[in-house]
Amino acid sequence: MYIKFHDENHEIKYQLLRADVKNAEALENKGCLAVLYLMAGDSRLDKLFRSYFQIESCQFAYKRMLNDYELDSDLLRLAKLAAHLFDGRVEMTPMLLDEIHEDRDWFLAWNAVMMRRFGTVTGYEVPSNKFYQSYITEDFSV
């Protein structure tokens, strides 16, 4: 299973965040990897999560984060998705994902779900369509 990245910068940022995880057991946590994937793919999420997500140990204080901020609709859905993928205790339904307005955010959400389900594979041959640009022609840079 190949996880799609928005572009090469997204993939590089994800790999750098993943390298910052110091706890080897945390790298086995697919929920942690999904949160890192979301952080790498959206600068708004990265900025929001930095105060609540300890990368080195993969600890996420998402309850405090969701209480501290009033977020716009897509950002709120992505933040709730990250919390749900991290440990499954935040309610998230497929219909909430369907209500994500921006295509870039929707693809980010979908691939985060795939990351949570399948994890990542290293050392694989990467197909030519691993980036969103294969599917989306607009620039969704954040």
XYZ file of C-alpha atoms in Angstrom:
142
model
C 0.000 0.000 0.000
C 1.426 3.331 -1.026
C 0.676 6.437 0.969
C 0.412 9.494 -1.249
C 2.145 12.745 -0.389
C 1.173 16.176 -1.680
C 4.644 16.709 -3.069
C 8.282 15.935 -2.341
C 8.431 18.575 0.419
C 5.551 16.868 2.232
C 7.339 13.533 2.080
C 10.649 15.024 3.234
C 9.001 16.862 6.121
C 7.222 13.643 7.154
C 10.506 11.718 7.118
C 12.203 14.459 9.168
C 9.388 14.461 11.749
C 9.524 10.666 11.882
C 13.290 10.806 12.444
C 12.677 13.036 15.483
C 10.773 10.234 17.225
C 13.244 8.886 19.792
C 11.099 6.059 21.132
C 11.365 3.006 18.858
C 8.059 1.663 20.172
C 6.331 4.892 19.138
C 7.380 4.248 15.533
C 5.246 1.108 15.688
C 2.229 3.250 16.633
C 0.380 3.856 13.363
C -1.721 6.545 15.050
C 1.445 8.483 15.812
C 2.591 8.116 12.194
C -0.782 9.384 10.957
C -0.479 12.509 13.127
C 3.043 13.113 11.820
C 1.730 12.709 8.262
C -0.963 15.338 8.896
C 1.545 17.711 10.522
C 3.904 17.358 7.579
C 1.138 17.979 5.069
C -0.484 21.095 6.502
C 1.408 23.987 8.044
C -1.710 25.056 9.995
C -1.865 21.646 11.691
C 1.873 21.627 12.295
C 1.648 25.002 14.035
C -1.446 23.951 16.010
C -0.076 20.559 17.106
C 3.422 21.723 18.118
C 2.257 22.790 21.593
C 0.265 19.606 22.200
C 2.151 16.829 20.422
C 5.512 15.680 21.787
C 7.222 14.253 18.733
C 10.073 12.539 20.589
C 7.700 10.306 22.581
C 4.544 10.526 20.439
C 2.379 11.896 23.240
C -0.638 13.917 22.107
C -2.652 16.159 24.467
C -5.483 16.441 21.949
C -8.256 16.932 24.528
C -6.566 20.069 25.808
C -5.949 21.242 22.226
C -9.596 20.799 21.211
C -10.701 22.668 24.349
C -8.216 25.520 23.872
C -9.081 26.459 20.287
C -12.078 27.328 18.182
C -11.091 26.123 14.731
C -12.567 26.732 11.303
C -14.478 23.847 9.778
C -11.818 22.024 7.705
C -9.062 22.594 10.246
C -11.358 21.367 13.024
C -12.201 18.231 11.049
C -8.512 17.528 10.399
C -7.626 18.129 14.067
C -10.445 15.815 15.193
C -9.320 13.234 12.660
C -5.775 13.399 14.032
C -7.091 12.871 17.561
C -9.300 9.993 16.388
C -6.482 8.314 14.476
C -4.156 8.749 17.438
C -6.240 6.698 19.873
C -9.822 6.373 18.642
C -11.458 8.190 21.538
C -12.661 11.234 19.590
C -15.822 10.580 17.595
C -15.229 10.921 13.867
C -17.639 9.676 11.230
C -17.115 9.248 7.494
C -19.715 11.953 6.876
C -17.561 14.492 8.732
C -14.715 13.687 6.350
C -17.072 13.983 3.405
C -17.838 17.551 4.515
C -14.203 18.661 4.078
C -14.381 21.395 1.445
C -10.837 21.658 0.112
C -9.625 18.812 -2.113
C -6.123 19.063 -0.682
C -7.440 18.675 2.877
C -9.645 15.757 1.837
C -6.712 13.897 0.231
C -4.609 14.625 3.306
C -7.351 13.204 5.537
C -7.880 10.134 3.379
C -4.178 9.303 3.251
C -3.865 9.816 7.015
C -6.570 7.179 7.431
C -4.602 4.894 5.105
C -1.443 5.609 7.130
C -3.289 4.615 10.319
C -4.540 1.411 8.712
C -1.405 0.268 6.910
C 1.519 2.214 8.393
C 4.453 3.025 6.147
C 6.852 0.882 4.258
C 10.455 1.920 3.885
C 12.826 0.848 1.158
C 10.110 0.312 -1.436
C 10.193 1.300 -5.062
C 8.099 4.419 -5.339
C 5.531 4.553 -8.149
C 5.489 7.606 -10.392
C 2.078 8.697 -9.092
C 2.981 8.951 -5.407
C 2.266 12.685 -5.292
C -1.135 14.341 -5.411
C -0.119 16.236 -8.523
C -0.966 13.091 -10.436
C -4.585 13.723 -9.470
C -4.836 17.434 -8.774
C -3.587 20.122 -11.087
C -4.243 23.133 -8.824
C -1.650 24.455 -6.405
C -2.917 23.899 -2.834
C 0.202 25.167 -1.068
C -0.441 26.215 2.498
